JSON list of C-alpha atoms in Angstrom, two decimals:
[
{"chain": "M", "resi": 109, "resn": "VAL", "atom": "CA", "xyz": [41.41, 72.59, 108.73]},
{"chain": "M", "resi": 110, "resn": "GLN", "atom": "CA", "xyz": [42.82, 72.37, 105.21]},
{"chain": "M", "resi": 111, "resn": "LEU", "atom": "CA", "xyz": [45.85, 70.73, 103.65]},
{"chain": "M", "resi": 112, "resn": "GLN", "atom": "CA", "xyz": [47.16, 72.50, 100.57]},
{"chain": "M", "resi": 113, "resn": "ALA", "atom": "CA", "xyz": [49.80, 70.68, 98.55]},
{"chain": "M", "resi": 114, "resn": "SER", "atom": "CA", "xyz": [51.93, 72.15, 95.81]},
{"chain": "M", "resi": 115, "resn": "GLY", "atom": "CA", "xyz": [55.04, 71.44, 93.78]},
{"chain": "M", "resi": 116, "resn": "GLY", "atom": "CA", "xyz": [53.96, 68.68, 91.45]},
{"chain": "M", "resi": 117, "resn": "GLY", "atom": "CA", "xyz": [54.72, 68.76, 87.76]},
{"chain": "M", "resi": 118, "resn": "LEU", "atom": "CA", "xyz": [56.41, 67.09, 84.83]},
{"chain": "M", "resi": 119, "resn": "VAL", "atom": "CA", "xyz": [60.05, 66.08, 85.13]},
{"chain": "M", "resi": 120, "resn": "GLN", "atom": "CA", "xyz": [62.42, 63.84, 83.25]},
{"chain": "M", "resi": 121, "resn": "ALA", "atom": "CA", "xyz": [63.74, 60.65, 84.80]},
{"chain": "M", "resi": 122, "resn": "GLY", "atom": "CA", "xyz": [66.68, 61.44, 87.05]},
{"chain": "M", "resi": 123, "resn": "GLY", "atom": "CA", "xyz": [65.31, 64.86, 87.88]},
{"chain": "M", "resi": 124, "resn": "SER", "atom": "CA", "xyz": [64.08, 66.32, 91.15]},
{"chain": "M", "resi": 125, "resn": "LEU", "atom": "CA", "xyz": [60.94, 67.91, 92.54]},
{"chain": "M", "resi": 126, "resn": "ARG", "atom": "CA", "xyz": [60.04, 69.30, 95.94]},
{"chain": "M", "resi": 127, "resn": "LEU", "atom": "CA", "xyz": [56.51, 69.00, 97.23]},
{"chain": "M", "resi": 128, "resn": "SER", "atom": "CA", "xyz": [55.15, 71.24, 99.97]},
{"chain": "M", "resi": 129, "resn": "CYS", "atom": "CA", "xyz": [51.99, 71.00, 102.04]},
{"chain": "M", "resi": 130, "resn": "VAL", "atom": "CA", "xyz": [50.64, 73.62, 104.40]},
{"chain": "M", "resi": 131, "resn": "VAL", "atom": "CA", "xyz": [48.15, 72.67, 107.10]},
{"chain": "M", "resi": 132, "resn": "SER", "atom": "CA", "xyz": [45.99, 75.66, 107.93]},
{"chain": "M", "resi": 133, "resn": "GLY", "atom": "CA", "xyz": [42.90, 76.55, 109.89]},
{"chain": "M", "resi": 134, "resn": "ASP", "atom": "CA", "xyz": [41.77, 76.47, 113.50]},
{"chain": "M", "resi": 135, "resn": "ILE", "atom": "CA", "xyz": [44.02, 75.35, 116.31]},
{"chain": "M", "resi": 136, "resn": "PHE", "atom": "CA", "xyz": [45.49, 72.16, 114.94]},
{"chain": "M", "resi": 137, "resn": "SER", "atom": "CA", "xyz": [48.95, 70.87, 115.75]},
{"chain": "M", "resi": 138, "resn": "PRO", "atom": "CA", "xyz": [49.69, 67.84, 113.61]},
{"chain": "M", "resi": 139, "resn": "ASN", "atom": "CA", "xyz": [51.34, 64.79, 115.12]},
{"chain": "M", "resi": 140, "resn": "ASP", "atom": "CA", "xyz": [52.35, 62.69, 112.14]},
{"chain": "M", "resi": 141, "resn": "MET", "atom": "CA", "xyz": [52.58, 64.33, 108.73]},
{"chain": "M", "resi": 142, "resn": "GLY", "atom": "CA", "xyz": [53.35, 62.58, 105.51]},
{"chain": "M", "resi": 143, "resn": "TRP", "atom": "CA", "xyz": [52.82, 61.83, 101.88]},
{"chain": "M", "resi": 144, "resn": "SER", "atom": "CA", "xyz": [51.06, 59.01, 100.13]},
{"chain": "M", "resi": 145, "resn": "ARG", "atom": "CA", "xyz": [50.63, 58.44, 96.41]},
{"chain": "M", "resi": 146, "resn": "GLN", "atom": "CA", "xyz": [48.34, 56.68, 94.01]},
{"chain": "M", "resi": 147, "resn": "ALA", "atom": "CA", "xyz": [49.45, 55.64, 90.55]},
{"chain": "M", "resi": 148, "resn": "PRO", "atom": "CA", "xyz": [46.94, 54.83, 87.80]},
{"chain": "M", "resi": 149, "resn": "GLY", "atom": "CA", "xyz": [45.38, 51.45, 88.40]},
{"chain": "M", "resi": 150, "resn": "LYS", "atom": "CA", "xyz": [47.13, 50.97, 91.73]},
{"chain": "M", "resi": 151, "resn": "GLU", "atom": "CA", "xyz": [46.19, 51.32, 95.38]},
{"chain": "M", "resi": 152, "resn": "ARG", "atom": "CA", "xyz": [47.29, 54.30, 97.41]},
{"chain": "M", "resi": 153, "resn": "GLU", "atom": "CA", "xyz": [50.54, 53.71, 99.25]},
{"chain": "M", "resi": 154, "resn": "LEU", "atom": "CA", "xyz": [52.37, 55.56, 102.02]},
{"chain": "M", "resi": 155, "resn": "VAL", "atom": "CA", "xyz": [55.53, 57.17, 100.65]},
{"chain": "M", "resi": 156, "resn": "ALA", "atom": "CA", "xyz": [57.00, 58.88, 103.70]},
{"chain": "M", "resi": 157, "resn": "GLU", "atom": "CA", "xyz": [56.01, 60.03, 107.15]},
{"chain": "M", "resi": 158, "resn": "VAL", "atom": "CA", "xyz": [57.52, 62.27, 109.81]},
{"chain": "M", "resi": 159, "resn": "SER", "atom": "CA", "xyz": [56.45, 62.49, 113.44]},
{"chain": "M", "resi": 160, "resn": "SER", "atom": "CA", "xyz": [56.20, 65.66, 115.47]},
{"chain": "M", "resi": 161, "resn": "GLY", "atom": "CA", "xyz": [59.52, 64.70, 117.03]},
{"chain": "M", "resi": 162, "resn": "GLY", "atom": "CA", "xyz": [61.21, 64.30, 113.67]},
{"chain": "M", "resi": 163, "resn": "SER", "atom": "CA", "xyz": [61.28, 60.52, 113.31]},
{"chain": "M", "resi": 164, "resn": "THR", "atom": "CA", "xyz": [60.88, 59.46, 109.71]},
{"chain": "M", "resi": 165, "resn": "LYS", "atom": "CA", "xyz": [59.94, 56.37, 107.79]},
{"chain": "M", "resi": 166, "resn": "TYR", "atom": "CA", "xyz": [59.89, 55.64, 104.07]},
{"chain": "M", "resi": 167, "resn": "ALA", "atom": "CA", "xyz": [58.54, 53.15, 101.62]},
{"chain": "M", "resi": 168, "resn": "ASP", "atom": "CA", "xyz": [61.31, 50.83, 100.46]},
{"chain": "M", "resi": 169, "resn": "SER", "atom": "CA", "xyz": [60.84, 52.03, 96.89]},
{"chain": "M", "resi": 170, "resn": "VAL", "atom": "CA", "xyz": [61.88, 55.59, 97.74]},
{"chain": "M", "resi": 171, "resn": "LYS", "atom": "CA", "xyz": [64.55, 55.09, 100.41]},
{"chain": "M", "resi": 172, "resn": "GLY", "atom": "CA", "xyz": [67.73, 56.93, 99.52]},
{"chain": "M", "resi": 173, "resn": "ARG", "atom": "CA", "xyz": [65.97, 59.09, 96.92]},
{"chain": "M", "resi": 174, "resn": "PHE", "atom": "CA", "xyz": [63.25, 60.93, 98.83]},
{"chain": "M", "resi": 175, "resn": "ALA", "atom": "CA", "xyz": [63.58, 63.00, 101.99]},
{"chain": "M", "resi": 176, "resn": "ILE", "atom": "CA", "xyz": [60.71, 64.20, 104.14]},
{"chain": "M", "resi": 177, "resn": "SER", "atom": "CA", "xyz": [60.97, 67.15, 106.50]},
{"chain": "M", "resi": 178, "resn": "ARG", "atom": "CA", "xyz": [58.66, 69.49, 108.36]},
{"chain": "M", "resi": 179, "resn": "ASP", "atom": "CA", "xyz": [58.58, 72.99, 109.76]},
{"chain": "M", "resi": 180, "resn": "ASN", "atom": "CA", "xyz": [56.41, 72.85, 112.86]},
{"chain": "M", "resi": 181, "resn": "ALA", "atom": "CA", "xyz": [56.25, 76.62, 113.19]},
{"chain": "M", "resi": 182, "resn": "LYS", "atom": "CA", "xyz": [54.70, 76.81, 109.73]},
{"chain": "M", "resi": 183, "resn": "ASN", "atom": "CA", "xyz": [52.67, 73.55, 109.95]},
{"chain": "M", "resi": 184, "resn": "THR", "atom": "CA", "xyz": [54.31, 72.60, 106.69]},
{"chain": "M", "resi": 185, "resn": "VAL", "atom": "CA", "xyz": [55.66, 69.29, 105.46]},
{"chain": "M", "resi": 186, "resn": "TYR", "atom": "CA", "xyz": [58.02, 68.86, 102.51]},
{"chain": "M", "resi": 187, "resn": "LEU", "atom": "CA", "xyz": [59.01, 65.99, 100.29]},
{"chain": "M", "resi": 188, "resn": "GLN", "atom": "CA", "xyz": [62.26, 66.33, 98.40]},
{"chain": "M", "resi": 189, "resn": "MET", "atom": "CA", "xyz": [62.25, 63.83, 95.57]},
{"chain": "M", "resi": 190, "resn": "ASN", "atom": "CA", "xyz": [65.54, 63.12, 93.80]},
{"chain": "M", "resi": 191, "resn": "ASN", "atom": "CA", "xyz": [66.53, 60.70, 91.06]},
{"chain": "M", "resi": 192, "resn": "LEU", "atom": "CA", "xyz": [62.92, 60.38, 90.03]},
{"chain": "M", "resi": 193, "resn": "LYS", "atom": "CA", "xyz": [61.85, 57.34, 88.04]},
{"chain": "M", "resi": 194, "resn": "PRO", "atom": "CA", "xyz": [58.89, 56.82, 85.71]},
{"chain": "M", "resi": 195, "resn": "GLU", "atom": "CA", "xyz": [57.37, 54.50, 88.32]},
{"chain": "M", "resi": 196, "resn": "ASP", "atom": "CA", "xyz": [57.17, 57.47, 90.71]},
{"chain": "M", "resi": 197, "resn": "THR", "atom": "CA", "xyz": [54.46, 58.92, 88.48]},
{"chain": "M", "resi": 198, "resn": "ALA", "atom": "CA", "xyz": [51.36, 59.31, 90.64]},
{"chain": "M", "resi": 199, "resn": "VAL", "atom": "CA", "xyz": [49.07, 61.72, 92.37]},
{"chain": "M", "resi": 200, "resn": "TYR", "atom": "CA", "xyz": [50.75, 62.63, 95.66]},
{"chain": "M", "resi": 201, "resn": "TYR", "atom": "CA", "xyz": [48.60, 63.37, 98.70]},
{"chain": "M", "resi": 202, "resn": "CYS", "atom": "CA", "xyz": [49.54, 65.15, 101.88]},
{"chain": "M", "resi": 203, "resn": "ASN", "atom": "CA", "xyz": [48.39, 63.58, 105.16]},
{"chain": "M", "resi": 204, "resn": "ALA", "atom": "CA", "xyz": [48.26, 64.82, 108.74]},
{"chain": "M", "resi": 205, "resn": "ASP", "atom": "CA", "xyz": [46.74, 63.64, 111.99]},
{"chain": "M", "resi": 206, "resn": "GLY", "atom": "CA", "xyz": [46.35, 65.28, 115.35]},
{"chain": "M", "resi": 207, "resn": "ASP", "atom": "CA", "xyz": [44.05, 66.72, 117.99]},
{"chain": "M", "resi": 208, "resn": "LEU", "atom": "CA", "xyz": [41.48, 69.39, 117.31]},
{"chain": "M", "resi": 209, "resn": "GLY", "atom": "CA", "xyz": [39.68, 70.08, 120.53]},
{"chain": "M", "resi": 210, "resn": "SER", "atom": "CA", "xyz": [38.19, 66.81, 121.76]},
{"chain": "M", "resi": 211, "resn": "ASP", "atom": "CA", "xyz": [38.49, 65.16, 118.36]},
{"chain": "M", "resi": 212, "resn": "TYR", "atom": "CA", "xyz": [41.37, 63.31, 116.76]},
{"chain": "M", "resi": 213, "resn": "LEU", "atom": "CA", "xyz": [41.54, 63.98, 113.03]},
{"chain": "M", "resi": 214, "resn": "PHE", "atom": "CA", "xyz": [43.07, 62.07, 110.14]},
{"chain": "M", "resi": 215, "resn": "LEU", "atom": "CA", "xyz": [43.27, 64.44, 107.20]},
{"chain": "M", "resi": 216, "resn": "THR", "atom": "CA", "xyz": [44.21, 64.11, 103.56]},
{"chain": "M", "resi": 217, "resn": "GLY", "atom": "CA", "xyz": [44.56, 67.02, 101.18]},
{"chain": "M", "resi": 218, "resn": "ARG", "atom": "CA", "xyz": [43.85, 67.30, 97.50]},
{"chain": "M", "resi": 219, "resn": "GLY", "atom": "CA", "xyz": [46.57, 65.65, 95.49]},
{"chain": "M", "resi": 220, "resn": "THR", "atom": "CA", "xyz": [49.26, 67.08, 93.30]},
{"chain": "M", "resi": 221, "resn": "LEU", "atom": "CA", "xyz": [50.26, 65.24, 90.14]},
{"chain": "M", "resi": 222, "resn": "VAL", "atom": "CA", "xyz": [53.84, 64.16, 89.59]},
{"chain": "M", "resi": 223, "resn": "THR", "atom": "CA", "xyz": [54.69, 62.87, 86.13]},
{"chain": "M", "resi": 224, "resn": "VAL", "atom": "CA", "xyz": [58.13, 61.44, 85.40]},
{"chain": "M", "resi": 225, "resn": "SER", "atom": "CA", "xyz": [58.97, 60.92, 81.75]},
{"chain": "M", "resi": 226, "resn": "SER", "atom": "CA", "xyz": [61.50, 58.35, 80.57]}
]
């Protein structure tokens, strides 16, 4: 099972980016999917999460600016990031958890860098 994130880049403050993450491989149906981020010198933090039923939760710092969504048919999760701020600069990681056979997996993909210039 692999998580492949894309969509990071350099953007000016106030701009927007959309991150995507595809979960592929084997028979794996994710329960919760989400995004976390790690800024230089800081601990990783959960940014947003969406359950298989569509319930969402967000870090207070991104509420009203970021929107998470998922396409279950494509095993893909998205993060629409609007009104970006320099403090949003970080490596963003895609996360997913769910059953694979008799195992329960917690997965994190390789990150994608988001840089917001002031």
